[in-house]
Coordinates of C-alpha atoms in Angstrom, one line a residue:
G1115 CA 11.9 -17.7 -21.3
T1116 CA 10.1 -18.6 -24.6
R1117 CA 6.9 -17.0 -23.9
G1118 CA 5.6 -14.5 -21.8
K1119 CA 8.9 -12.5 -21.0
T1120 CA 8.2 -9.4 -22.3
T1121 CA 4.6 -8.8 -20.4
T1122 CA 6.1 -10.5 -17.0
A1123 CA 9.0 -8.2 -17.3
T1124 CA 6.4 -5.5 -17.7
W1125 CA 4.3 -6.1 -15.2
T1126 CA 7.4 -6.9 -12.9
G1127 CA 8.4 -3.1 -13.1
H1128 CA 5.1 -2.0 -12.9
F1129 CA 5.1 -3.5 -9.6
I1130 CA 8.5 -2.3 -8.6
A1131 CA 8.5 1.6 -7.7
D1132 CA 11.4 3.2 -9.2
S1133 CA 12.5 0.3 -11.7
V1134 CA 13.6 0.7 -15.4
V1135 CA 12.5 -2.2 -17.3
T1136 CA 15.0 -2.6 -20.8
G1137 CA 15.6 -5.5 -23.1
N1138 CA 14.0 -7.4 -25.9
S1139 CA 11.7 -4.3 -26.6
V1140 CA 11.1 -2.3 -29.5
T1141 CA 10.8 0.7 -27.0
K1142 CA 13.3 0.4 -24.8
P1143 CA 16.1 -1.4 -26.3
F1144 CA 19.5 -1.5 -23.8
L1145 CA 21.2 1.1 -25.2
S1146 CA 18.6 3.3 -25.0
V1147 CA 18.6 2.9 -21.1
L1148 CA 22.9 2.9 -20.6
E1149 CA 22.1 6.6 -18.9
Q1150 CA 19.0 6.6 -17.0
K1151 CA 19.4 5.5 -13.0
A1152 CA 17.2 3.6 -11.1
P1153 CA 17.2 1.0 -7.9
V1154 CA 16.0 -2.0 -10.0
A1155 CA 16.8 -2.8 -13.6
V1156 CA 13.9 -5.1 -14.9
T1157 CA 15.6 -7.1 -18.0
E1158 CA 14.1 -9.2 -20.5
L1159 CA 16.9 -11.0 -22.1
S1160 CA 16.3 -14.0 -24.7
S1161 CA 18.9 -16.9 -25.5
F1162 CA 20.7 -15.1 -27.8
V1163 CA 21.7 -12.9 -25.3
L1164 CA 22.4 -15.6 -22.7
E1165 CA 24.7 -17.2 -24.9
Y1166 CA 27.2 -14.6 -23.5
F1167 CA 26.6 -15.0 -20.1
E1168 CA 28.9 -18.0 -20.0
Y1169 CA 31.5 -15.9 -20.3
I1170 CA 30.9 -12.9 -18.4
K1171 CA 29.9 -14.2 -15.7
R1172 CA 26.9 -11.7 -14.6
A1173 CA 23.8 -12.9 -13.1
P1174 CA 20.5 -11.4 -11.3
E1175 CA 19.7 -10.9 -8.0
V1176 CA 16.2 -12.2 -9.2
A1177 CA 16.0 -14.3 -12.5
V1178 CA 12.9 -16.1 -14.0
I1179 CA 12.3 -18.5 -16.6
T1180 CA 8.6 -18.2 -17.6
N1181 CA 8.6 -21.8 -20.1
L1182 CA 10.8 -23.2 -22.7
Y1183 CA 9.3 -24.3 -25.8
Q1184 CA 10.7 -25.5 -29.1
D1185 CA 11.5 -22.6 -31.0
H1186 CA 15.3 -21.2 -32.3
L1187 CA 16.4 -24.5 -33.3
N1188 CA 18.2 -22.9 -36.1
R1189 CA 20.4 -21.2 -33.8
H1190 CA 20.6 -23.8 -31.1
G1191 CA 20.2 -27.3 -32.6
T1192 CA 18.6 -28.9 -29.9
M1193 CA 16.2 -28.1 -27.2
E1194 CA 18.8 -29.1 -24.6
S1195 CA 21.4 -26.5 -25.9
Y1196 CA 18.8 -23.9 -26.1
A1197 CA 17.8 -24.9 -22.6
R1198 CA 21.5 -24.8 -21.5
A1199 CA 21.3 -21.2 -23.0
K1200 CA 18.3 -20.1 -20.9
A1201 CA 20.2 -21.4 -17.9
N1202 CA 22.7 -19.3 -18.1
I1203 CA 20.7 -16.6 -16.1
F1204 CA 21.3 -18.2 -13.0
A1205 CA 24.8 -20.0 -13.6
H1206 CA 26.4 -17.4 -11.6
Q1207 CA 24.1 -16.9 -8.6
Q1208 CA 24.6 -17.1 -5.1
S1209 CA 22.5 -18.6 -2.1
A1210 CA 21.3 -15.0 -1.5
D1211 CA 19.9 -14.7 -5.2
T1212 CA 16.7 -16.2 -6.2
L1213 CA 15.4 -18.5 -9.3
I1214 CA 12.0 -18.5 -10.0
L1215 CA 10.5 -21.4 -12.0
N1216 CA 7.4 -22.5 -13.4
A1217 CA 6.2 -25.9 -12.0
N1218 CA 3.8 -26.7 -14.7
D1219 CA 6.2 -26.6 -17.3
Q1220 CA 8.1 -30.0 -18.2
W1221 CA 11.9 -28.3 -18.7
S1222 CA 11.9 -27.2 -15.2
Q1223 CA 13.1 -30.4 -14.3
F1224 CA 16.3 -29.9 -16.4
F1225 CA 16.9 -26.5 -14.7
V1226 CA 16.5 -27.9 -11.1
D1227 CA 19.4 -30.5 -12.1
Q1228 CA 21.8 -27.8 -13.2
K1229 CA 21.6 -27.4 -9.5
P1230 CA 21.3 -23.8 -9.0
Q1231 CA 22.9 -22.1 -6.3
A1232 CA 20.0 -19.9 -5.4
R1233 CA 17.2 -20.2 -3.8
L1234 CA 14.3 -21.6 -5.5
L1235 CA 10.7 -20.4 -5.7
W1236 CA 7.6 -21.7 -7.7
F1237 CA 4.7 -21.2 -9.9
D1238 CA 1.4 -22.3 -11.0
T1239 CA -1.9 -22.2 -11.8
E1240 CA -2.7 -25.3 -9.6
P1241 CA -1.5 -25.3 -5.7
L1242 CA 1.8 -26.3 -5.4
A1243 CA 3.6 -29.6 -4.1
I1244 CA 3.8 -29.0 -0.6
E1245 CA 7.6 -29.3 -0.2
R1246 CA 7.9 -25.9 -2.5
D1247 CA 8.0 -22.6 -1.8
G1248 CA 6.4 -19.8 -4.1
L1249 CA 3.1 -18.6 -5.6
Y1250 CA -0.3 -20.3 -7.1
W1251 CA -3.5 -19.7 -8.7
H1252 CA -6.7 -20.8 -6.5
A1253 CA -10.0 -19.4 -6.6
D1254 CA -9.0 -15.9 -8.2
A1255 CA -6.3 -15.0 -6.5
L1256 CA -2.8 -15.4 -5.9
W1257 CA -1.5 -17.7 -2.6
W1258 CA 2.1 -17.7 -1.1
Q1259 CA 3.2 -20.9 0.2
E1260 CA 6.4 -21.3 2.2
N1261 CA 7.3 -24.0 4.3
G1262 CA 4.2 -26.0 3.9
E1263 CA 2.1 -22.9 5.0
R1264 CA -0.7 -21.2 3.0
A1265 CA -1.8 -17.6 3.0
Q1266 CA -4.1 -16.0 0.5
V1267 CA -1.8 -12.7 -0.5
V1268 CA -3.7 -10.8 -3.6
R1269 CA -7.1 -11.1 -4.7
V1270 CA -8.1 -10.8 -8.5
P1271 CA -11.7 -11.6 -9.2
G1272 CA -12.4 -10.9 -13.0
F1273 CA -8.6 -11.3 -14.1
V1274 CA -9.1 -14.2 -16.3
E1275 CA -12.3 -12.8 -17.7
A1276 CA -10.0 -9.1 -18.9
W1277 CA -6.7 -11.1 -19.7
G1278 CA -6.9 -14.5 -20.6
E1279 CA -5.8 -18.0 -19.2
H1280 CA -2.3 -17.7 -19.9
N1281 CA -1.8 -14.2 -18.4
V1282 CA -2.4 -15.9 -15.3
F1283 CA 1.3 -17.7 -15.6
N1284 CA 3.1 -13.9 -16.4
L1285 CA 1.1 -12.4 -13.4
L1286 CA 2.0 -15.1 -11.3
A1287 CA 5.6 -14.6 -12.5
S1288 CA 5.8 -10.9 -12.2
A1289 CA 4.4 -10.7 -8.6
L1290 CA 6.6 -13.3 -7.8
A1291 CA 9.6 -11.7 -8.9
A1292 CA 8.4 -8.6 -7.3
R1293 CA 7.8 -10.2 -4.4
A1294 CA 11.0 -11.8 -4.1
A1295 CA 12.9 -8.0 -4.7
G1296 CA 11.2 -7.1 -1.3
V1297 CA 7.5 -5.7 -2.9
S1298 CA 4.7 -5.8 -0.3
G1299 CA 1.7 -7.9 -1.3
G1300 CA -0.3 -4.6 -0.3
V1301 CA 1.5 -3.1 -3.0
I1302 CA 0.9 -6.0 -5.7
Q1303 CA -2.9 -6.0 -5.1
S1304 CA -3.0 -1.7 -5.6
R1305 CA -1.1 -2.3 -9.0
I1306 CA -3.2 -4.9 -10.4
A1307 CA -5.9 -2.4 -11.5
T1308 CA -3.4 -0.3 -13.9
L1309 CA -1.4 -3.4 -15.5
P1310 CA -0.6 -1.8 -18.1
T1311 CA -0.6 -3.9 -21.7
V1312 CA 2.3 -4.4 -24.0
P1313 CA 2.4 -2.7 -27.3
Y1314 CA 2.2 -4.7 -30.6
L1315 CA 0.9 -8.1 -28.9
Q1316 CA -2.0 -9.3 -29.9
E1317 CA -4.7 -8.3 -28.2
I1318 CA -8.6 -7.5 -28.4
T1319 CA -9.3 -4.2 -29.9
G1320 CA -13.3 -4.2 -30.9
Q1321 CA -16.3 -6.4 -30.8
T1322 CA -19.0 -6.4 -32.7
S1323 CA -22.6 -7.9 -32.0
N1324 CA -26.0 -8.0 -33.3
L1325 CA -25.0 -10.2 -36.2
T1326 CA -27.5 -11.2 -37.9
T1327 CA -27.3 -14.2 -40.8
L1328 CA -29.4 -13.5 -43.6
H1329 CA -30.3 -16.8 -46.1
K1330 CA -31.9 -16.5 -49.3
A1331 CA -35.0 -19.1 -49.7

């Protein structure tokens, strides 16, 4: 996606035991983990890298597109060209694979129109349309929906206050990716309290209080 990739990849790796997280990161670029062995690789991919997937015909078993906003048009030229580069992440997926899309993003329909072969799952900060399977946010909890049936799977009170509303999308995407990889709701629940922060991203480092405004007569 355009935003949220690093946090979503980091948190997905946090939920999946013994995984290695790599990709568009100053701390773990691709080359740094080539010799590392792990059962699962959680890989953040930019549109610049995905351009080459048209030729190498590789596909992840679980693909996530977080969102799409106007960016990198100096390279891609148009939003459609940018979206097509992103779509390469699922171009070679098969029916046994999973594609995860943001129900709240206007470009998700474009990706659906490309007729992905993978199973389609959705995430949203509102209840999902009844015909969609996936994970959504309601009343400080993550709810799983499948075949029209809904069930609360993870309870996260105070998450918005601690992490901000924008990170609800990242939590949904990463938890759904982990679930698609076989991680249970119980494991996800147990690891939310230790979610890592991502180095170098914007964050609150301190606050001042009891400020007094002085007025000169």
